[in-house]
Short mmCIF file of C-alpha atoms in Angstrom, two decimals:
data_model
loop_
_atom_site.label_atom_id
_atom_site.label_comp_id
_atom_site.label_asym_id
_atom_site.label_seq_id
_atom_site.Cartn_x
_atom_site.Cartn_y
_atom_site.Cartn_z
CA MET A 1 165.12 124.02 -21.33
CA SER A 2 163.27 121.46 -20.66
CA PRO A 3 161.16 121.15 -17.86
CA VAL A 4 162.06 120.39 -14.61
CA LEU A 5 159.31 117.53 -12.97
CA THR A 6 159.45 118.11 -10.07
CA GLY A 7 157.03 115.67 -8.81
CA ARG A 8 157.63 112.53 -7.07
CA ARG A 9 157.50 109.67 -9.15
CA LYS A 10 155.44 106.91 -8.31
CA PRO A 11 157.87 104.15 -8.00
CA ALA A 12 157.06 100.99 -10.22
CA GLU A 13 155.04 97.54 -8.57
CA PRO A 14 157.55 95.09 -8.13
CA ILE A 15 156.98 92.02 -10.35
CA GLU A 16 156.17 88.65 -8.43
CA GLN A 17 159.62 86.48 -9.95
CA GLN A 18 157.51 83.17 -11.39
CA PRO A 19 160.52 79.97 -11.42
CA PRO A 20 161.52 79.49 -14.39
CA ALA A 21 160.07 76.34 -15.60
CA VAL A 22 161.91 73.15 -15.28
CA GLN A 23 161.56 70.93 -18.95
CA GLU A 24 162.30 67.83 -18.45
CA PRO A 25 163.51 65.59 -21.39
CA GLU A 26 161.59 63.94 -23.82
CA ALA A 27 163.20 60.22 -22.42
CA GLU A 28 161.86 60.79 -18.82
CA GLN A 29 159.04 61.89 -20.13
CA ASP A 30 158.08 58.53 -22.07
CA ALA A 31 160.00 55.99 -19.80
CA GLY A 32 156.59 54.92 -17.83
CA TRP A 33 155.33 54.41 -21.42
CA VAL A 34 155.61 52.04 -24.57
CA GLY A 35 153.20 52.11 -26.85
CA GLY A 36 150.61 53.60 -25.05
CA TRP A 37 151.31 51.02 -22.44
CA SER A 38 152.54 51.78 -18.99
CA THR A 39 155.92 49.79 -18.04
CA GLY A 40 153.38 48.38 -14.97
CA ALA A 41 150.58 47.52 -17.25
CA GLN A 42 153.45 46.14 -19.37
CA ALA A 43 155.29 43.53 -16.55
CA ASN A 44 151.79 42.02 -15.48
CA SER A 45 150.75 40.99 -18.56
CA ALA A 46 153.90 39.70 -19.24
CA ALA A 47 154.17 37.75 -16.57
CA LEU A 48 150.23 36.59 -17.40
CA MET A 49 151.12 35.09 -20.40
CA ARG A 50 153.95 33.17 -18.96
CA TRP A 51 151.50 31.57 -17.04
CA VAL A 52 148.82 30.97 -20.08
CA VAL A 53 151.98 29.26 -21.89
CA TRP A 54 153.34 26.90 -18.95
CA GLY A 55 149.64 26.42 -18.47
CA LEU A 56 149.12 25.39 -22.10
CA ILE A 57 151.95 23.45 -21.45
CA ALA A 58 151.12 21.93 -18.31
CA LEU A 59 147.80 20.93 -20.00
CA GLY A 60 148.83 20.10 -23.18
CA PRO A 61 148.72 15.53 -22.44
CA LEU A 62 145.77 16.26 -21.24
CA LEU A 63 144.08 18.31 -24.20
CA GLY A 64 145.92 15.75 -26.35
CA ALA A 65 143.56 12.90 -24.67
CA LEU A 66 140.39 14.20 -24.63
CA ALA A 67 140.99 15.76 -28.69
CA TYR A 68 141.82 11.24 -28.92
CA LEU A 69 138.72 10.49 -27.00
CA SER A 70 136.69 13.08 -28.69
CA VAL A 71 137.72 11.40 -32.68
CA PRO A 72 134.67 9.09 -33.21
CA ALA A 73 135.93 5.45 -33.31
CA THR A 74 135.90 3.30 -36.97
CA SER A 75 136.18 0.28 -37.74
CA ALA A 76 139.29 -0.84 -40.13
CA ALA A 77 137.96 -1.64 -43.41
CA PRO A 78 138.18 -4.98 -43.70
CA ALA A 79 140.68 -6.94 -45.98
CA PRO A 80 140.07 -7.33 -49.72
CA LYS A 81 139.37 -11.21 -50.42
CA THR A 82 141.41 -12.57 -52.57
CA ALA A 83 140.23 -16.30 -54.72
CA PRO A 84 141.68 -18.78 -53.55
CA SER A 85 143.93 -20.51 -55.41
CA ALA A 86 144.65 -24.71 -55.49
CA PRO A 87 147.55 -26.06 -53.62
CA SER A 88 149.68 -28.06 -56.21
CA ALA A 89 150.90 -30.43 -52.60
CA SER A 90 147.34 -30.45 -51.71
CA GLY A 91 145.95 -31.42 -55.79
CA GLY A 92 147.64 -34.19 -56.18
CA GLN A 93 146.06 -36.02 -53.95
CA GLY A 94 142.88 -35.00 -54.87
CA ALA A 95 143.82 -35.74 -58.05
CA SER A 96 144.66 -39.16 -57.41
CA GLY A 97 141.40 -40.28 -56.20
CA PHE A 98 139.34 -38.13 -58.84
CA ALA A 99 141.24 -40.52 -61.42
CA THR A 100 140.94 -43.76 -59.91
CA LEU A 101 137.10 -42.91 -59.58
CA PHE A 102 136.69 -41.84 -63.23
CA VAL A 103 138.70 -45.14 -64.28
CA ALA A 104 136.65 -47.26 -62.49
CA ALA A 105 133.80 -45.70 -64.40
CA TYR A 106 135.08 -45.37 -67.50
CA LEU A 107 136.31 -49.60 -67.67
CA SER A 108 132.29 -50.38 -66.94
CA ALA A 109 130.53 -47.79 -69.32
CA GLY A 110 128.80 -49.29 -72.03
CA ARG A 111 125.06 -47.73 -73.74
CA GLY A 112 124.07 -45.70 -71.94
CA ASP A 113 126.74 -44.80 -69.69
CA GLU A 114 127.49 -41.26 -71.13
CA PRO A 115 126.18 -39.06 -68.70
CA ARG A 116 128.05 -40.66 -66.16
CA LEU A 117 131.56 -40.88 -67.96
CA ALA A 118 130.93 -37.28 -68.39
CA ALA A 119 130.98 -35.80 -64.51
CA TYR A 120 134.01 -36.73 -65.15
CA TYR A 121 135.19 -35.30 -68.65
CA PRO A 122 132.15 -33.32 -69.78
CA SER A 123 132.76 -34.10 -73.62
CA ALA A 124 131.70 -37.43 -73.25
CA ALA A 125 127.95 -36.94 -73.15
CA SER A 126 127.92 -36.75 -76.79
CA MET A 127 129.95 -39.08 -77.18
CA GLN A 128 128.70 -42.70 -78.29
CA LEU A 129 129.58 -45.82 -76.40
CA ASP A 130 129.16 -49.57 -77.37
CA GLY A 131 129.20 -53.02 -75.24
CA ILE A 132 126.58 -53.54 -72.52
CA SER A 133 127.33 -51.88 -69.26
CA GLY A 134 128.75 -53.80 -66.04
CA GLN A 135 130.24 -55.95 -68.67
CA HIS A 136 133.81 -55.41 -67.41
CA ARG A 137 135.37 -54.01 -63.79
CA GLY A 138 138.43 -52.85 -62.85
CA GLU A 139 138.97 -54.24 -59.13
CA GLN A 140 141.84 -53.18 -57.02
CA LEU A 141 142.74 -49.95 -58.08
CA THR A 142 145.58 -48.10 -57.09
CA VAL A 143 147.43 -44.85 -58.06
CA VAL A 144 150.97 -46.04 -59.31
CA ARG A 145 152.41 -42.69 -60.42
CA LEU A 146 151.48 -39.56 -60.42
CA ARG A 147 153.11 -36.04 -62.62
CA GLN A 148 152.20 -32.89 -62.67
CA THR A 149 152.71 -31.65 -65.67
CA ASP A 150 151.61 -28.61 -65.48
CA THR A 151 151.07 -25.62 -62.78
CA ALA A 152 147.67 -27.00 -62.31
CA VAL A 153 147.30 -30.63 -64.30
CA TRP A 154 148.12 -33.89 -63.47
CA SER A 155 148.79 -37.09 -64.71
CA VAL A 156 147.86 -39.92 -62.71
CA THR A 157 148.01 -43.89 -63.40
CA VAL A 158 145.81 -46.13 -62.20
CA ALA A 159 146.22 -49.79 -61.86
CA ALA A 160 143.56 -51.99 -62.26
CA ARG A 161 142.47 -55.53 -62.42
CA VAL A 162 140.35 -55.57 -65.03
CA THR A 163 137.70 -58.76 -65.07
CA GLY A 164 134.32 -59.31 -66.64
CA ALA A 165 133.25 -61.87 -69.29
CA THR A 166 133.73 -62.14 -73.35
CA PRO A 167 132.32 -64.73 -76.13
CA SER A 168 133.83 -67.18 -76.90
CA ALA A 169 136.22 -67.39 -79.82
CA THR A 170 134.19 -70.49 -80.97
CA PRO A 171 130.49 -69.89 -78.91
CA SER A 172 128.85 -72.73 -77.78
CA THR A 173 125.63 -74.14 -79.63
CA GLN A 174 123.89 -75.16 -76.45
CA PRO A 175 121.36 -73.79 -75.24
CA GLY A 176 122.13 -72.12 -72.10
CA SER A 177 125.72 -72.52 -72.28
CA SER A 178 127.59 -68.97 -70.40
CA PRO A 179 130.54 -67.08 -71.95
CA THR A 180 134.15 -67.92 -70.98
CA PRO A 181 135.56 -65.68 -68.46
CA ALA A 182 138.45 -63.99 -69.77
CA ALA A 183 141.62 -63.77 -68.18
CA GLU A 184 141.91 -61.25 -65.69
CA GLY A 185 145.34 -59.08 -65.76
CA VAL A 186 146.54 -55.95 -64.17
CA ARG A 187 146.13 -52.46 -66.50
CA TYR A 188 147.38 -49.23 -66.75
CA PHE A 189 145.56 -46.26 -67.47
CA GLN A 190 147.09 -42.50 -67.58
CA VAL A 191 144.81 -39.74 -67.03
CA PRO A 192 145.38 -36.19 -67.61
CA VAL A 193 143.83 -34.21 -64.26
CA ALA A 194 142.42 -29.85 -64.16
CA THR A 195 142.39 -28.56 -60.70
CA ALA A 196 141.08 -24.83 -60.31
CA PRO A 197 139.64 -23.51 -57.75
CA GLY A 198 136.21 -24.61 -55.85
CA ALA A 199 133.07 -23.16 -53.60
CA GLY A 200 134.20 -22.38 -50.38
CA GLY A 201 137.50 -22.67 -50.77
CA ALA A 202 137.55 -26.60 -51.75
CA THR A 203 138.82 -27.36 -54.88
CA ALA A 204 138.00 -28.61 -58.04
CA TYR A 205 138.86 -31.32 -60.70
CA THR A 206 138.15 -32.21 -64.78
CA ALA A 207 139.35 -35.22 -66.76
CA LEU A 208 140.95 -32.72 -69.91
CA ALA A 209 140.38 -36.55 -71.27
CA LEU A 210 139.57 -40.20 -71.48
CA PRO A 211 141.80 -42.37 -69.87
CA ALA A 212 145.11 -43.42 -72.02
CA GLU A 213 145.90 -46.90 -71.38
CA VAL A 214 149.64 -46.95 -71.24
CA ALA A 215 152.68 -49.49 -70.26
CA ALA A 216 153.36 -50.55 -66.74
CA PRO A 217 155.57 -47.98 -64.86
CA GLU A 218 159.02 -49.10 -64.81
CA ARG A 219 160.88 -51.16 -61.99
CA ALA A 220 162.97 -49.23 -59.91
CA LYS A 221 166.67 -50.84 -59.37
CA ALA A 222 167.26 -51.89 -55.73
CA PRO A 223 169.56 -49.72 -53.74
CA GLU A 224 172.44 -51.26 -51.42
CA LEU A 225 171.01 -52.51 -48.20
CA VAL A 226 173.30 -52.31 -45.15
CA TYR A 227 173.32 -55.78 -43.99
CA GLY A 228 175.76 -58.09 -45.28
CA ALA A 229 174.45 -61.77 -46.88
CA MET A 230 172.00 -63.75 -45.18
CA ARG A 231 172.56 -66.35 -43.54
CA PRO A 232 170.75 -69.79 -40.87
CA ALA A 233 169.04 -68.32 -38.06
CA LEU A 234 171.62 -70.54 -35.96
CA PRO A 235 169.63 -71.96 -32.57
CA THR A 236 172.56 -71.27 -30.08
CA ASP A 237 172.78 -67.32 -31.78
CA PRO A 238 172.16 -64.69 -29.28
CA ARG A 239 170.12 -63.14 -31.80
CA THR A 240 168.29 -65.20 -32.64
CA GLN A 241 166.75 -65.89 -29.31
CA ALA A 242 166.39 -62.75 -28.96
CA VAL A 243 164.35 -61.78 -32.05
CA THR A 244 162.37 -65.77 -32.28
CA SER A 245 161.11 -64.76 -28.82
CA PHE A 246 160.11 -61.04 -29.49
CA LEU A 247 158.53 -62.65 -32.34
CA SER A 248 156.61 -65.06 -31.36
CA ALA A 249 155.05 -62.79 -28.39
CA TYR A 250 154.00 -59.56 -30.77
CA LEU A 251 152.37 -62.40 -34.00
CA THR A 252 151.23 -65.31 -31.67
CA LYS A 253 150.23 -63.38 -27.82
CA ALA A 254 148.48 -60.18 -28.67
CA GLY A 255 151.91 -58.31 -27.26
CA ALA A 256 151.50 -60.43 -24.12
CA GLU A 257 154.85 -60.62 -22.38
CA LEU A 258 156.38 -57.92 -25.13
CA ASP A 259 158.18 -55.36 -22.98
CA ARG A 260 160.40 -57.82 -21.27
CA TYR A 261 161.92 -58.71 -24.45
CA LEU A 262 162.17 -54.75 -25.10
CA ALA A 263 165.08 -52.43 -24.31
CA PRO A 264 163.88 -49.69 -21.42
CA GLY A 265 162.05 -46.46 -23.13
CA THR A 266 160.96 -48.62 -26.34
CA ARG A 267 157.27 -48.38 -26.49
CA LEU A 268 155.63 -51.20 -29.55
CA ALA A 269 151.94 -52.11 -30.32
CA ALA A 270 151.46 -56.01 -31.33
CA PRO A 271 148.91 -56.73 -33.78
CA SER A 272 145.61 -57.87 -32.09
CA PRO A 273 144.15 -60.49 -31.87
CA ALA A 274 146.93 -62.80 -32.71
CA PRO A 275 146.98 -63.12 -36.26
CA TYR A 276 149.10 -66.73 -36.20
CA SER A 277 149.95 -69.52 -33.95
CA GLY A 278 153.55 -70.18 -34.84
CA VAL A 279 156.73 -67.97 -35.43
CA ALA A 280 159.89 -69.66 -37.15
CA VAL A 281 162.57 -67.68 -37.89
CA ASP A 282 164.70 -69.52 -40.69
CA GLN A 283 167.79 -66.95 -41.80
CA PHE A 284 168.82 -63.27 -40.43
CA ALA A 285 170.41 -60.38 -41.54
CA VAL A 286 173.46 -58.58 -40.28
CA GLU A 287 174.35 -54.97 -40.77
CA GLY A 288 178.29 -54.61 -41.66
CA GLU A 289 178.79 -58.97 -41.11
CA THR A 290 179.69 -61.03 -43.95
CA GLY A 291 180.22 -64.05 -42.51
CA GLY A 292 182.59 -66.16 -40.16
CA GLU A 293 182.44 -68.49 -37.03
CA PRO A 294 179.06 -68.78 -35.05
CA VAL A 295 178.39 -65.96 -32.55
CA VAL A 296 177.13 -67.50 -29.33
CA SER A 297 178.18 -64.12 -26.80
CA VAL A 298 176.80 -60.77 -26.31
CA PRO A 299 179.41 -57.98 -27.06
CA GLY A 300 179.34 -54.79 -23.80
CA ASP A 301 176.02 -52.80 -22.84
CA GLY A 302 174.70 -50.43 -25.58
CA THR A 303 175.83 -52.31 -29.01
CA ALA A 304 173.71 -52.06 -30.76
CA LEU A 305 173.19 -53.74 -34.27
CA ARG A 306 170.55 -54.00 -36.93
CA LEU A 307 169.31 -57.62 -38.71
CA LEU A 308 167.04 -57.88 -41.34
CA VAL A 309 165.51 -60.95 -40.79
CA THR A 310 163.04 -63.78 -42.55
CA LEU A 311 160.65 -66.18 -40.83
CA ARG A 312 157.42 -68.38 -41.67
CA ALA A 313 154.70 -67.31 -39.02
CA THR A 314 151.67 -69.81 -39.46
CA GLY A 315 148.29 -68.66 -38.91
CA GLN A 316 144.82 -70.63 -38.14
CA ASP A 317 144.03 -72.25 -40.48
CA GLY A 318 147.60 -74.02 -41.07
CA VAL A 319 149.17 -72.22 -43.31
CA ARG A 320 153.05 -70.71 -43.21
CA LEU A 321 153.42 -67.22 -44.32
CA PRO A 322 156.93 -65.73 -45.20
CA LEU A 323 157.30 -62.58 -44.08
CA THR A 324 160.82 -60.46 -42.85
CA TYR A 325 161.51 -58.02 -40.65
CA ALA A 326 163.85 -54.91 -40.53
CA LEU A 327 164.93 -54.52 -36.30
CA THR A 328 167.62 -52.80 -34.52
CA LEU A 329 169.15 -54.84 -30.82
CA LYS A 330 170.82 -53.65 -28.31
CA ALA A 331 173.30 -54.47 -25.86
CA ARG A 332 172.29 -55.32 -22.25
CA ALA A 333 173.20 -56.78 -18.98
CA GLY A 334 174.53 -59.85 -21.27
CA ARG A 335 171.52 -60.31 -23.72
CA TRP A 336 169.73 -58.62 -26.41
CA GLU A 337 167.01 -56.93 -26.21
CA ILE A 338 164.45 -55.28 -29.03
CA ALA A 339 165.35 -51.44 -29.76
CA SER A 340 162.84 -50.43 -32.09
CA LEU A 341 160.90 -52.22 -35.18
CA ASP A 342 161.91 -50.22 -38.14
CA GLY A 343 160.02 -48.92 -40.81
CA ALA A 344 162.10 -50.30 -43.80
CA PRO A 345 165.22 -51.86 -43.86
CA ALA A 346 168.29 -49.03 -43.74
CA LEU A 347 170.05 -48.36 -46.96
CA THR A 348 173.95 -47.62 -47.17
CA SER A 349 173.44 -44.05 -48.77
CA PRO A 350 170.72 -41.85 -48.61
CA THR A 351 168.18 -42.00 -51.83
CA PRO A 352 167.69 -38.63 -54.04
CA ALA A 353 164.72 -36.88 -52.94
CA PRO A 354 161.85 -37.16 -56.06
CA ALA A 355 161.37 -34.41 -58.15
CA ALA A 356 158.83 -32.01 -57.13
CA SER A 357 156.58 -32.80 -60.59
CA GLY A 358 158.21 -36.64 -60.52
CA ALA A 359 156.42 -40.02 -60.12
CA ALA A 360 155.21 -40.76 -56.65
CA GLY A 361 157.36 -44.03 -57.05
CA PRO A 362 157.33 -46.86 -59.55
CA ALA A 363 156.03 -50.42 -58.94
CA PRO A 364 156.89 -53.21 -59.13
CA THR A 365 155.06 -54.32 -61.57
CA PRO A 366 151.93 -57.22 -60.37
CA THR A 367 151.40 -59.99 -62.34
CA ALA A 368 148.39 -61.80 -63.13
#
């Protein structure tokens, strides 16, 4: 038998009950932290960044202006200078003058004048001229033809009245006899002139050869004019009266009382001092008029009429000189008035413009 424990068993001390630990979910534990930053700190940082961005946007124009002003000013590089070229239009005028001077020196040159010609034609320095310097002369030199044969080359024809003394075919044996004067005549010399850029933007010139004597330029065919045939200027014709009164004031009175013969708005200056003592209108040709009955009346106001008038003007020495004037008349208040003193007679059709490389215009052949 098992022993019977008679003694009383000491009751066990009550164990204090601990409340069960509540485990929070991991998501809830990390809700206030993101990447080591608390959500509050993150919100503050985002707000700060927004303010910084807006501040930069607001300060952008100011910062750009400061950056622009801080760049040191630099001057623009000068454009490269190009060598001036000889313009063809203006070169022709200069070539004409150069050729005229060259022909004048050429005609009067003789032994010892080679350096003088070399100023125009460099190869002349190696030449040997004959004759006496100044024995011949070129007078009344003028350019009658001008052609551009290349981009920088002009062919200039110069007319000159050559004068001088030449020995007689049968020299006189008497002492002190003078040579017989040579017959004066107009001769024509063609000079090739080259142009090139010169110093300071000017144009330089040189002759490519000595002058070549050529024939006179061809005479142009006269174009048709708008006027009819010349007819006598009858004293009873109102046009004769208007033209005579105007030309008398214009040529003999130095413009005195000239305005009374002019149409409103017309302004003319007369030669001064008056070159003539008298004027006689001989004939005139009227635009579109072929003849018919004498005219004794004036048409309505505003009618315009072009006339070609021939007259004789008596000089202060009593010599009468023929003159021709192209005039435009206009009717007003029953009389003719002078509307214009035309620069040239009017043509029936416009003439074609000369070619760019053509002549300056043929001139009538002068007579000796």
